[in-house]
Coordinates of C-alpha atoms in Angstrom, one line a residue:
Chain A
X23 CA 0.0 0.0 0.0
X24 CA 1.3 3.5 -0.8
X25 CA 2.1 5.8 2.1
X26 CA -0.5 8.3 0.8
X27 CA -3.3 5.7 0.8
X28 CA -2.2 4.6 4.3
X29 CA -2.4 8.2 5.4
X30 CA -6.0 8.4 4.3
X31 CA -7.0 5.6 6.7
X32 CA -5.3 7.1 9.7
X33 CA -6.4 10.7 9.1
X34 CA -9.9 10.4 10.7
X35 CA -8.4 8.9 13.9
X36 CA -5.6 11.5 13.9
X37 CA -8.1 14.3 13.4
X38 CA -10.1 13.1 16.4
X39 CA -7.0 12.9 18.6
X40 CA -5.9 16.3 17.4
X41 CA -9.3 17.9 18.1
X42 CA -10.1 16.3 21.4
X43 CA -6.6 15.7 22.9
X44 CA -3.9 17.9 21.6
X45 CA -5.8 21.1 21.0
X46 CA -7.4 21.1 24.4
X47 CA -4.1 20.1 26.0
X48 CA -2.3 23.0 24.3
X49 CA -5.3 25.3 25.4
X50 CA -5.0 24.1 29.0
X51 CA -1.2 24.6 28.9
X52 CA -1.8 28.2 27.6
X53 CA -4.4 28.9 30.3
X54 CA -2.2 27.6 33.0
X55 CA 0.2 30.4 32.2
X56 CA -2.4 33.1 32.7
X57 CA -4.6 34.4 35.5
X58 CA -7.8 33.7 33.5
X59 CA -10.7 34.0 35.8
X60 CA -14.3 35.2 35.9
X61 CA -13.2 38.9 35.5
X62 CA -11.3 38.0 32.3
X63 CA -14.5 36.4 31.0
X64 CA -16.2 39.7 31.1
X65 CA -13.3 41.8 29.9
X66 CA -10.3 40.4 28.2
X67 CA -8.2 43.3 29.5
X68 CA -8.2 41.5 32.8
X69 CA -6.3 38.6 31.3
X70 CA -2.6 38.6 32.0
X71 CA 0.3 36.3 31.3
X72 CA 1.7 35.2 34.6
X73 CA 4.3 32.7 33.6
X74 CA 4.7 29.8 36.1
X75 CA 3.0 31.8 38.9
X76 CA 0.1 29.4 39.0
X77 CA 2.5 26.5 39.5
X78 CA 4.4 28.2 42.2
X79 CA 1.1 29.2 43.8
X80 CA 0.2 25.5 43.9
X81 CA 3.5 24.6 45.5
X82 CA 2.6 26.9 48.4
X83 CA -1.1 26.0 48.5
X84 CA -2.0 24.0 51.6
X85 CA -5.2 22.6 49.8
X86 CA -3.1 21.3 46.9
X87 CA -0.8 19.4 49.2
X88 CA -3.8 18.0 51.1
X89 CA -5.2 17.0 47.7
X90 CA -2.0 15.1 47.0
X91 CA -2.1 13.5 50.4
X92 CA -5.8 12.5 50.0
X93 CA -5.3 11.1 46.5
X94 CA -2.1 9.3 47.5
X95 CA -3.9 7.7 50.5
X96 CA -6.7 6.4 48.3
X97 CA -4.1 5.0 45.8
X98 CA -1.8 3.5 48.5
X99 CA -4.7 1.9 50.4
X100 CA -7.1 1.3 47.6
X101 CA -4.8 -0.3 45.0
X102 CA -3.6 -3.2 47.3
X103 CA -7.2 -3.6 48.6
X104 CA -8.6 -3.8 45.1
X105 CA -6.0 -6.1 43.9
X106 CA -6.4 -8.4 46.9
X107 CA -10.2 -8.5 46.5
X108 CA -9.8 -9.1 42.8
X109 CA -7.4 -11.9 43.3
X110 CA -9.3 -13.6 46.1
X111 CA -12.7 -13.4 44.3
X112 CA -11.1 -14.5 41.0
X113 CA -9.5 -17.6 42.6
X114 CA -12.8 -18.3 44.4
X115 CA -15.1 -18.1 41.3
X116 CA -12.6 -20.2 39.4
X117 CA -12.6 -22.9 42.0
X118 CA -16.3 -23.2 42.6
X119 CA -18.6 -25.1 40.4
X120 CA -19.9 -23.7 37.1
X121 CA -23.4 -23.5 38.6
X122 CA -22.5 -20.7 41.1
X123 CA -19.8 -19.2 39.1
X124 CA -22.1 -17.1 36.9
X125 CA -24.0 -15.8 39.8
X126 CA -20.9 -14.6 41.8
X127 CA -19.2 -13.3 38.7
X128 CA -22.3 -11.2 37.9
X129 CA -22.7 -10.0 41.5
X130 CA -19.1 -8.9 41.8
X131 CA -18.9 -7.3 38.4
X132 CA -22.2 -5.4 38.7
X133 CA -20.7 -2.4 40.5
X134 CA -18.3 -1.9 37.7
X135 CA -21.0 -1.3 35.1
X136 CA -23.2 0.7 37.4
X137 CA -23.2 4.5 37.1
X138 CA -20.6 5.8 39.7
X139 CA -23.0 8.7 40.7
X140 CA -25.9 6.3 41.3
X141 CA -23.9 3.9 43.4
X142 CA -22.3 6.7 45.4
X143 CA -25.8 8.1 46.2
X144 CA -26.8 4.5 47.2
X145 CA -23.8 4.4 49.5
X146 CA -24.7 7.8 51.0
X147 CA -27.9 6.3 52.1
X148 CA -26.3 3.2 53.5
X149 CA -23.8 5.4 55.4
X150 CA -26.3 7.9 56.7
X151 CA -25.7 8.4 60.4
X152 CA -29.2 7.9 61.7
X153 CA -31.1 5.9 59.0
X154 CA -28.3 4.1 57.1
X155 CA -28.2 0.3 57.1
X156 CA -24.6 0.3 58.2
X157 CA -25.2 2.1 61.4
X158 CA -28.4 0.2 62.1
X159 CA -26.5 -3.0 61.9
X160 CA -23.7 -1.6 64.1
X161 CA -26.3 -0.4 66.6
X162 CA -28.0 -3.9 66.6
X163 CA -24.6 -5.3 67.4
X164 CA -24.1 -2.7 70.2
X165 CA -21.2 -1.2 68.4
X166 CA -20.5 2.6 68.1
X167 CA -22.4 4.3 65.2
X168 CA -20.0 7.0 63.9
X169 CA -20.8 9.8 61.5
X170 CA -19.1 8.2 58.6
X171 CA -19.2 11.0 56.1
X172 CA -18.8 13.8 58.7
X173 CA -15.6 12.7 60.3
X174 CA -12.4 13.4 58.4
X175 CA -10.6 10.1 58.7
X176 CA -13.7 8.0 58.4
X177 CA -15.0 9.9 55.4
X178 CA -11.8 9.1 53.5
X179 CA -12.1 5.5 54.6
X180 CA -15.7 5.5 53.3
X181 CA -14.7 7.0 50.0
X182 CA -11.9 4.4 49.6
X183 CA -14.3 1.5 50.4
X184 CA -16.7 2.7 47.8
X185 CA -13.9 3.1 45.2
X186 CA -12.6 -0.4 45.9
X187 CA -16.1 -1.9 45.9
X188 CA -16.8 -0.3 42.6
X189 CA -13.6 -1.3 41.0
X190 CA -12.5 -4.8 42.1
X191 CA -14.9 -6.6 39.8
X192 CA -13.0 -5.5 36.7
X193 CA -9.7 -6.8 38.1
X194 CA -11.5 -10.0 39.1
X195 CA -12.5 -10.7 35.5
X196 CA -9.0 -10.1 34.3
X197 CA -7.4 -12.2 37.0
X198 CA -9.9 -15.0 36.5
X199 CA -9.1 -15.0 32.7
X200 CA -5.4 -15.1 33.5
X201 CA -5.9 -18.0 36.0
X202 CA -7.8 -20.0 33.3
X203 CA -4.8 -19.6 31.0
X204 CA -2.6 -21.5 33.4
X205 CA -2.5 -25.1 32.1
X206 CA -3.9 -27.8 34.4
X207 CA -0.9 -30.0 33.8
X208 CA 1.3 -27.5 35.8
X209 CA -0.9 -28.3 38.9
X210 CA -0.9 -32.1 38.0
X211 CA 2.9 -32.1 38.1
X212 CA 2.8 -30.1 41.4
X213 CA 0.5 -32.7 42.9
X214 CA 2.7 -35.6 41.8
X215 CA 5.8 -33.8 43.2
X216 CA 4.0 -33.3 46.5
X217 CA 3.2 -29.6 46.5
X218 CA 0.2 -28.8 48.7
X219 CA -2.4 -26.1 48.1
X220 CA -0.3 -23.4 49.7
X221 CA 2.8 -24.3 47.7
X222 CA 0.8 -24.5 44.5
X223 CA -0.6 -21.0 45.2
X224 CA 2.8 -19.5 46.1
X225 CA 5.0 -21.3 43.5
X226 CA 2.7 -21.6 40.5
X227 CA -0.5 -19.4 40.7
X228 CA 1.0 -16.3 42.1
X229 CA 4.2 -16.1 39.9
X230 CA 2.1 -16.8 36.9
X231 CA -0.4 -14.2 37.7
X232 CA 2.3 -11.6 38.7
X233 CA 2.4 -9.8 35.3
X234 CA -1.4 -9.5 35.2
X235 CA -1.5 -8.2 38.8
X236 CA 1.3 -5.8 38.1
X237 CA -0.6 -4.4 35.1
X238 CA -3.8 -4.1 37.1
X239 CA -1.9 -2.3 39.9
X240 CA -0.8 0.3 37.4
X241 CA -4.2 0.6 35.8
X242 CA -5.9 0.9 39.2
X243 CA -3.3 3.4 40.4
X244 CA -3.8 5.5 37.3
X245 CA -7.5 5.3 37.8
X246 CA -7.5 6.3 41.4
X247 CA -5.3 9.3 40.8
X248 CA -8.2 10.6 38.8
X249 CA -10.6 10.1 41.7
X250 CA -13.6 12.5 41.4
X251 CA -17.2 11.2 41.3
X252 CA -17.2 9.3 44.6
X253 CA -16.0 12.1 46.9
X254 CA -18.0 14.6 44.8
X255 CA -21.3 12.8 45.5
X256 CA -20.5 11.4 49.0
X257 CA -18.8 14.4 50.6
X258 CA -18.1 17.2 48.1
X259 CA -14.5 17.0 49.3
X260 CA -15.4 17.5 53.0
X261 CA -15.3 17.4 55.9
X262 CA -12.6 20.0 56.2
X263 CA -11.2 19.1 52.8
X264 CA -10.3 15.6 54.0
X265 CA -11.7 13.9 50.9
X266 CA -10.7 16.6 48.4
X267 CA -8.9 14.7 45.7
X268 CA -6.7 16.5 43.2
X269 CA -9.3 16.2 40.4
X270 CA -12.0 17.4 42.8
X271 CA -9.8 20.3 43.8
X272 CA -9.3 21.2 40.2
X273 CA -13.0 21.2 39.6
X274 CA -13.5 23.2 42.8
X275 CA -10.9 25.9 41.7
X276 CA -12.2 26.0 38.2
X277 CA -16.0 25.8 38.4
X278 CA -16.7 27.0 42.0
X279 CA -14.1 29.8 42.3
X280 CA -13.7 30.5 38.5
X281 CA -9.9 30.5 38.9
X282 CA -9.2 28.9 35.5
X283 CA -5.5 29.6 35.5
X284 CA -4.9 27.7 38.8
X285 CA -7.3 24.9 37.7
X286 CA -5.4 24.5 34.4
X287 CA -2.1 24.3 36.2
X288 CA -3.5 21.5 38.3
X289 CA -4.7 19.8 35.2
X290 CA -1.2 20.0 33.7
X291 CA 0.2 18.4 36.9
X292 CA -2.3 15.6 36.7
X293 CA -1.5 15.1 33.0
X294 CA 2.2 14.7 33.7
X295 CA 1.4 12.2 36.4
X296 CA -0.8 10.2 33.9
X297 CA 2.0 10.3 31.4
X298 CA 4.3 8.8 34.0
X299 CA 1.9 6.0 34.5
X300 CA 1.5 5.4 30.8
X301 CA 5.3 5.3 30.4
X302 CA 5.6 2.9 33.4
X303 CA 3.0 0.6 31.9
X304 CA 4.7 0.4 28.5
X305 CA 8.0 -0.2 30.2
X306 CA 6.9 -2.9 32.6
X307 CA 4.9 -4.7 29.9
X308 CA 7.9 -4.8 27.7
X309 CA 10.0 -6.1 30.6
X310 CA 7.5 -8.9 31.3
X311 CA 7.4 -10.0 27.7
X312 CA 11.2 -10.4 28.0
X313 CA 12.0 -7.9 25.2
Chain B
X14 CA 11.7 -49.5 40.6
X15 CA 8.4 -51.3 41.0
X16 CA 5.9 -53.6 39.4
X17 CA 2.6 -52.0 38.4
X18 CA -0.5 -54.0 38.6
X19 CA -4.0 -53.0 37.5
X20 CA -6.9 -55.3 38.5
X21 CA -10.3 -54.9 37.1
X22 CA -9.9 -51.1 37.1
X23 CA -13.1 -49.3 36.1
X24 CA -13.9 -45.6 36.0
X25 CA -17.3 -44.2 35.4
X26 CA -18.1 -40.5 35.0
X27 CA -20.9 -38.7 36.9
X28 CA -23.2 -39.2 34.0
X29 CA -22.7 -43.0 34.2
X30 CA -20.5 -43.2 31.1
X31 CA -17.8 -45.9 31.7
X32 CA -14.5 -44.5 30.4
X33 CA -12.4 -47.5 31.7
X34 CA -13.8 -51.0 31.8
X35 CA -12.2 -53.9 33.7
X36 CA -8.6 -53.0 32.9
X37 CA -6.4 -56.0 33.9
X38 CA -2.8 -55.5 33.2
X39 CA 0.5 -56.1 34.9
X40 CA 3.7 -54.2 34.1
X41 CA 6.8 -56.0 35.2
X42 CA 9.5 -54.3 37.2
X43 CA 11.8 -52.5 34.7
X44 CA 9.5 -53.1 31.7
X45 CA 8.6 -50.5 29.1
X46 CA 5.0 -51.0 28.1
X47 CA 3.3 -48.8 25.6
X48 CA -0.4 -48.2 25.6
X49 CA -2.0 -47.3 22.3
X50 CA -5.5 -46.6 21.0
X51 CA -7.5 -44.1 19.1
X52 CA -8.2 -40.8 20.7
X53 CA -10.9 -41.0 23.3
X54 CA -10.1 -44.7 24.1
X55 CA -9.3 -43.8 27.7
X56 CA -5.5 -44.3 27.6
X57 CA -4.7 -40.9 29.0
X58 CA -7.4 -41.3 31.7
X59 CA -5.9 -44.6 32.6
X60 CA -2.5 -43.0 33.1
X61 CA -4.0 -40.2 35.2
X62 CA -5.7 -42.8 37.3
X63 CA -2.4 -44.6 37.9
X64 CA -0.8 -41.3 38.8
X65 CA -3.6 -40.6 41.2
X66 CA -4.7 -37.4 39.5
X67 CA -8.1 -39.0 39.0
X68 CA -9.9 -41.6 41.1
X69 CA -11.1 -44.9 39.9
X70 CA -14.6 -46.2 40.5
X71 CA -13.7 -49.8 41.2
X72 CA -10.8 -52.2 41.0
X73 CA -7.3 -52.0 42.4
X74 CA -4.0 -50.4 41.4
X75 CA -0.9 -51.7 43.0
X76 CA 2.6 -50.2 42.7
X77 CA 5.3 -52.3 44.1
X78 CA 3.6 -54.3 46.7
X79 CA 1.3 -51.5 47.8
X80 CA -2.3 -50.9 47.0
X81 CA -2.4 -47.2 46.0
X82 CA -6.1 -46.6 45.3
X83 CA -6.5 -44.2 48.1
X84 CA -3.0 -42.6 48.2
X85 CA -2.6 -39.1 46.9
X86 CA -0.3 -38.6 43.8
X87 CA 2.8 -37.7 45.8
X88 CA 2.8 -40.9 47.8
X89 CA 2.4 -43.2 44.7
X90 CA 6.1 -43.2 43.8
X91 CA 5.4 -42.2 40.2
X92 CA 6.6 -39.4 37.9
X93 CA 4.8 -38.1 34.9
X94 CA 5.8 -36.4 31.6
X95 CA 3.1 -34.6 29.6
X96 CA 2.6 -34.0 25.9
X97 CA 3.0 -30.3 26.3
X98 CA 6.0 -30.7 28.7
X99 CA 4.2 -28.8 31.4
X100 CA 7.3 -26.8 32.3
X101 CA 6.9 -23.9 34.6
X102 CA 7.3 -20.9 32.3
X103 CA 8.4 -18.6 35.1
X104 CA 11.2 -20.9 36.2
X105 CA 14.6 -21.6 34.6
X106 CA 15.6 -25.1 33.6
X107 CA 17.4 -25.4 36.9
X108 CA 14.4 -24.3 38.9
X109 CA 12.1 -26.6 36.9
X110 CA 14.4 -29.5 37.6
X111 CA 14.7 -28.6 41.3
X112 CA 11.0 -28.0 41.7
X113 CA 10.1 -31.4 43.2
X114 CA 13.0 -31.5 45.5
X115 CA 12.4 -27.9 46.7
X116 CA 8.8 -28.6 47.6
X117 CA 9.8 -31.6 49.5
X118 CA 12.3 -29.5 51.4
X119 CA 15.5 -31.3 50.3
X120 CA 18.6 -29.5 51.5
X121 CA 19.9 -26.9 49.0
X122 CA 23.3 -28.5 48.5
X123 CA 21.8 -31.9 47.8
X124 CA 19.3 -30.4 45.4
X125 CA 22.1 -28.7 43.5
X126 CA 24.2 -31.9 43.2
X127 CA 21.3 -34.0 42.0
X128 CA 20.0 -31.3 39.5
X129 CA 23.5 -30.9 38.0
X130 CA 24.1 -34.7 37.8
X131 CA 20.8 -35.2 36.0
X132 CA 21.3 -32.2 33.7
X133 CA 24.7 -33.5 32.7
X134 CA 23.2 -36.9 31.9
X135 CA 20.6 -35.3 29.6
X136 CA 23.0 -32.7 28.1
X137 CA 21.2 -29.8 29.7
X138 CA 24.2 -28.5 31.7
X139 CA 24.7 -25.5 29.4
X140 CA 21.0 -24.6 29.5
X141 CA 20.3 -24.5 33.3
X142 CA 19.9 -20.7 33.3
X143 CA 17.4 -20.6 30.4
X144 CA 13.7 -20.2 30.5
X145 CA 11.5 -22.8 28.8
X146 CA 10.5 -20.2 26.1
X147 CA 14.2 -20.0 25.2
X148 CA 14.5 -23.8 24.6
X149 CA 13.9 -25.9 21.5
X150 CA 11.2 -28.6 21.5
X151 CA 13.7 -31.3 22.2
X152 CA 15.4 -29.4 25.0
X153 CA 12.0 -28.8 26.6
X154 CA 11.2 -32.4 26.4
X155 CA 14.5 -33.4 27.9
X156 CA 13.9 -30.9 30.8
X157 CA 10.5 -32.5 31.5
X158 CA 12.2 -35.9 31.4
X159 CA 14.9 -34.7 33.8
X160 CA 12.3 -33.4 36.2
X161 CA 10.6 -36.8 36.2
X162 CA 14.0 -38.6 36.6
X163 CA 14.9 -36.4 39.6
X164 CA 11.8 -37.8 41.3
X165 CA 13.5 -41.2 41.2
X166 CA 10.1 -42.9 40.8
X167 CA 9.1 -46.5 40.8
X168 CA 7.1 -46.0 37.7
X169 CA 7.5 -43.5 34.9
X170 CA 4.2 -42.4 33.3
X171 CA 4.6 -40.8 29.9
X172 CA 1.6 -39.2 28.2
X173 CA 2.3 -38.8 24.5
X174 CA 5.6 -37.1 25.3
X175 CA 6.8 -36.9 21.7
X176 CA 3.7 -35.9 19.8
X177 CA 4.4 -32.2 20.0
X178 CA 7.8 -32.6 18.4
X179 CA 8.4 -32.6 14.6
X180 CA 9.0 -35.9 12.9
X181 CA 12.9 -36.1 12.7
X182 CA 13.2 -34.9 16.3
X183 CA 10.6 -37.4 17.3
X184 CA 12.6 -40.3 16.0
X185 CA 15.7 -39.0 17.7
X186 CA 13.9 -38.6 21.0
X187 CA 12.4 -42.0 20.7
X188 CA 15.9 -43.5 20.5
X189 CA 17.1 -41.4 23.4
X190 CA 14.1 -42.4 25.5
X191 CA 14.8 -46.1 24.7
X192 CA 18.4 -45.7 25.7
X193 CA 17.3 -43.8 28.9
X194 CA 15.0 -46.7 29.8
X195 CA 17.8 -49.2 29.4
X196 CA 20.2 -47.2 31.6
X197 CA 17.7 -46.3 34.2
X198 CA 15.9 -49.7 34.3
X199 CA 12.8 -48.1 35.6
X200 CA 9.3 -49.4 34.9
X201 CA 7.7 -47.1 32.2
X202 CA 4.2 -46.8 30.9
X203 CA 4.2 -45.0 27.6
X204 CA 0.9 -43.7 26.2
X205 CA 0.6 -42.8 22.5
X206 CA -2.0 -42.7 19.8
X207 CA 0.7 -43.5 17.2
X208 CA 0.8 -47.3 16.7
X209 CA 4.2 -47.2 15.0
X210 CA 5.7 -45.5 18.1
X211 CA 4.0 -48.0 20.4
X212 CA 5.4 -50.9 18.5
X213 CA 8.9 -49.5 18.1
X214 CA 9.3 -48.4 21.7
X215 CA 7.3 -50.9 23.9
X216 CA 8.7 -54.2 25.0
X217 CA 5.0 -55.1 25.2
X218 CA 2.0 -53.2 23.8
X219 CA -1.4 -52.7 25.2
X220 CA -4.1 -51.9 22.6
X221 CA -7.0 -50.0 24.1
X222 CA -10.4 -49.2 22.5
X223 CA -13.4 -47.7 24.0
X224 CA -12.1 -48.0 27.6
X225 CA -11.2 -51.6 27.4
X226 CA -8.1 -53.6 26.6
X227 CA -8.3 -55.3 23.3
X228 CA -4.9 -57.1 23.4
X229 CA -1.6 -57.2 25.4
X230 CA 1.3 -58.7 23.6
X231 CA 4.8 -58.1 22.3
X232 CA 5.0 -55.8 19.3
X233 CA 5.6 -58.7 17.0
X234 CA 2.8 -60.7 18.7
X235 CA 0.4 -57.7 18.2
X236 CA 1.4 -57.4 14.6
X237 CA 1.5 -61.0 13.6
X238 CA -1.3 -62.3 15.7
X239 CA -3.9 -59.7 16.3
X240 CA -6.6 -61.0 18.5
X241 CA -9.5 -59.4 16.7
X242 CA -10.4 -57.2 13.7
X243 CA -10.0 -54.0 15.6
X244 CA -6.3 -54.7 16.6
X245 CA -5.6 -56.0 13.1
X246 CA -7.0 -52.8 11.5
X247 CA -5.4 -50.4 14.1
X248 CA -1.9 -51.7 14.1
X249 CA 0.2 -51.4 10.9
X250 CA 0.5 -48.7 8.3
X251 CA -1.0 -48.6 5.8
X252 CA -3.7 -50.5 7.7
X253 CA -4.7 -54.1 6.9
X254 CA -7.0 -54.5 3.9
X255 CA -10.3 -56.1 4.7
X256 CA -11.5 -57.8 1.6
X257 CA -15.2 -57.7 0.8
X258 CA -17.0 -60.5 -1.0
X259 CA -16.5 -58.9 -4.4
X260 CA -12.7 -59.5 -4.2
X261 CA -12.9 -63.1 -3.3
X262 CA -15.9 -64.7 -5.1
X263 CA -13.7 -66.7 -7.5
X264 CA -11.5 -68.1 -4.7
X265 CA -14.0 -70.4 -3.2
X266 CA -13.5 -69.0 0.3
X267 CA -16.4 -68.8 2.8
X268 CA -17.2 -65.1 2.9
X269 CA -20.6 -65.6 4.6
X270 CA -19.4 -65.9 8.2
X271 CA -15.8 -64.9 7.8
X272 CA -14.2 -61.6 6.9
X273 CA -10.7 -61.8 5.5
X274 CA -7.8 -59.4 5.9
X275 CA -4.4 -59.0 4.3
X276 CA -1.5 -56.8 5.2
X277 CA -0.4 -54.4 2.4
X278 CA 3.2 -55.9 2.3
X279 CA 1.8 -59.4 1.7
X280 CA 0.4 -58.5 -1.7
X281 CA 2.7 -59.1 -4.6
X282 CA 2.7 -58.1 -8.3
X283 CA 3.7 -61.7 -9.5
X284 CA 2.5 -65.1 -8.6
X285 CA 4.7 -67.2 -6.4
X286 CA 3.9 -70.9 -5.9
X287 CA 1.0 -72.6 -7.5
X288 CA -2.2 -72.3 -5.6
X289 CA -1.7 -68.6 -4.7
X290 CA -4.8 -66.4 -4.7
X291 CA -5.1 -63.3 -6.7
X292 CA -7.4 -60.3 -6.7
X293 CA -7.9 -57.9 -9.6
X294 CA -9.0 -54.3 -9.6
X295 CA -8.4 -50.9 -11.3
X296 CA -5.2 -49.2 -10.4
X297 CA -6.3 -46.0 -8.9
X298 CA -3.2 -44.5 -7.3
X299 CA 0.5 -44.9 -7.1
X300 CA 2.4 -43.3 -4.2
X301 CA 6.2 -43.5 -4.4
X302 CA 8.3 -43.7 -1.2
X303 CA 11.5 -44.1 -3.2
X304 CA 12.4 -47.6 -2.3
X305 CA 8.8 -48.7 -2.1
X306 CA 5.6 -48.0 -3.8
X307 CA 2.1 -48.0 -2.4
X308 CA -0.4 -48.9 -5.0
X309 CA -4.2 -48.7 -4.6
X310 CA -6.6 -50.8 -6.6
X311 CA -10.4 -50.5 -6.5
X312 CA -13.3 -52.7 -7.3
X313 CA -16.9 -51.6 -6.9
X314 CA -16.0 -48.8 -4.5
X315 CA -13.9 -51.0 -2.3
X316 CA -10.2 -50.3 -2.1
X317 CA -7.0 -52.4 -1.4
X318 CA -3.6 -51.0 -0.8
X319 CA -0.4 -52.9 -1.5
X320 CA 3.3 -52.1 -0.7
X321 CA 5.4 -53.3 -3.6
X322 CA 8.8 -52.7 -5.0
X323 CA 9.0 -49.9 -7.7
X324 CA 7.7 -51.1 -11.0
X325 CA 7.8 -48.7 -13.9
X326 CA 5.4 -50.7 -16.1
X327 CA 2.4 -50.0 -13.9
X328 CA -0.2 -47.8 -15.5
X329 CA -2.8 -45.8 -13.7
X330 CA -6.4 -46.7 -14.8
X331 CA -5.4 -50.1 -16.0
X332 CA -6.4 -53.4 -14.5
X333 CA -3.9 -54.8 -12.0
X334 CA -3.7 -58.2 -10.5
X335 CA -2.2 -58.7 -7.0
X336 CA -1.1 -62.1 -5.7
X337 CA -1.0 -63.5 -2.2
X338 CA -0.5 -66.7 -0.4
X339 CA -3.5 -68.3 1.3
X340 CA -1.7 -68.5 4.6
X341 CA -1.1 -64.7 4.6
X342 CA -4.8 -64.1 5.0
X343 CA -6.3 -63.3 8.4
X344 CA -9.7 -64.6 9.1
X345 CA -12.2 -62.9 11.4
X346 CA -15.5 -64.1 12.7
X347 CA -18.0 -61.7 11.2
X348 CA -20.3 -62.0 14.3
X349 CA -17.7 -61.3 17.0
X350 CA -14.8 -59.7 15.2
X351 CA -12.3 -62.1 16.8
X352 CA -9.6 -63.7 14.7
X353 CA -10.1 -67.4 13.8
X354 CA -6.9 -68.9 15.1
X355 CA -7.4 -72.2 13.3
X356 CA -7.0 -70.5 9.9
X357 CA -3.3 -70.2 10.0

């Protein structure tokens, strides 16, 4: 095929990427170097080039650092929890009979396909201090009934729980598929050689699932860095900014306080972080393939 | 080293289907026995039952002097080699070889010595640091064999270990395997669907069909004196010709109750002694194998194949007469399929 013909086929895709990725990206980069705000909307004379002032502002902004801390907490707690749940549930549904497998797989996967906003609203009811099912159960067991979404540490915990609950089903499907790819003979040999269940898990299943788990960890981490809808619906970033993720902070700065310059600077920071993840992912996948 | 004994071994599936029926077979200490049968005949299942990977429904399996029916695989004193090698892809050759010893918590120094000794014996010493994906088919198979050898089992179970290799390599590995059996002197059960492999490798051959044993005998015994029509047709390539009435009506043989068969190499282009039989048909096909030709003649839709020395005068489409001696015919009871011994 001639290069010019080949070009014809890629032009539509390139055009879309240009229109919806590169042009906005360059726009945001431009905005992040200005003090574009609600006054500039009314009168462009109020728009000034400020250089990297927005970025240095972020460096000294307590809220930004708290956003980093909040997001990092969700990533550092949520990713291992999601992976663990995905792994345990995948191994479980692969070891039970076919009759129950479909039921459990559907049940665990359902949160993934549900609208995030809808399930977050559902969880808000469940976690309601006075009427929520969670606290009713706790009360019935004579346990303390905290104000889940109104206490800083607990609110972040609740957000993390919802995020993990919403996300682990996806990983479960992937891990289950990877588990099915491991030939039965590898376990036959292990049984003949005398490896028990634990040894089979540690010496065969886990090493053979490691590349899949590593990839999932990266995907989950990249996803949790972009945490937005769950805290937005559950807590609006509160109480006292304790669940204000970086993306939520960007939304807050941009759409609540109309400080587009600062919001764009935050967006650029997040973009760089996502690029890092994409690079890591490419790199590790190549390493696992043995290239 | 151990003797393996199967007594009335039967296995039924949950749906009642019997995949193994009354298997009676004894493998002597140090013997290499091959089990052969068409796919789905239960030969791999039988091997898995011996290994303890699957349970039998009734009967008894004895390894050495011990009844092993209820023992888990690791206590049965067996090692197994699979068709697809079943090497651990995340482990090097060394780690694959050491796997069994490591899970049984053998001391590291002892593991190292034994792994290196076995690797040297199989010519794997230079490959110990490689991963299975970096090995050739033959090297993988040798690694799988080495892993089984390190188990120092009483009985080796080999499930079509060569069928994933290409043909020249298969012949080479078959010789190696044979030599290995001679030097180890271990009892071996070799399962294959390839009848020529079964004959060339086994000291005795078990022919299985539909979950039951059709015949156990030496390779020559199986070939020369098949017990029934199935064994006669299954063993030998090209397979035995079974002659329908149309071929034989001028011979005066009883074709009512008896079906006759003849091996392709017993058919000749020229008459021998007086009293030889002949059949005549249209020459359909000539296939040259260099030193030998396979010719196919047909008569009313039925075909006969003969292996003959190259003969340039043969003409496709012409009538061809093939000769054979009466005593080269095999006779089978049409009702039961069993061979009529009195015939020869």
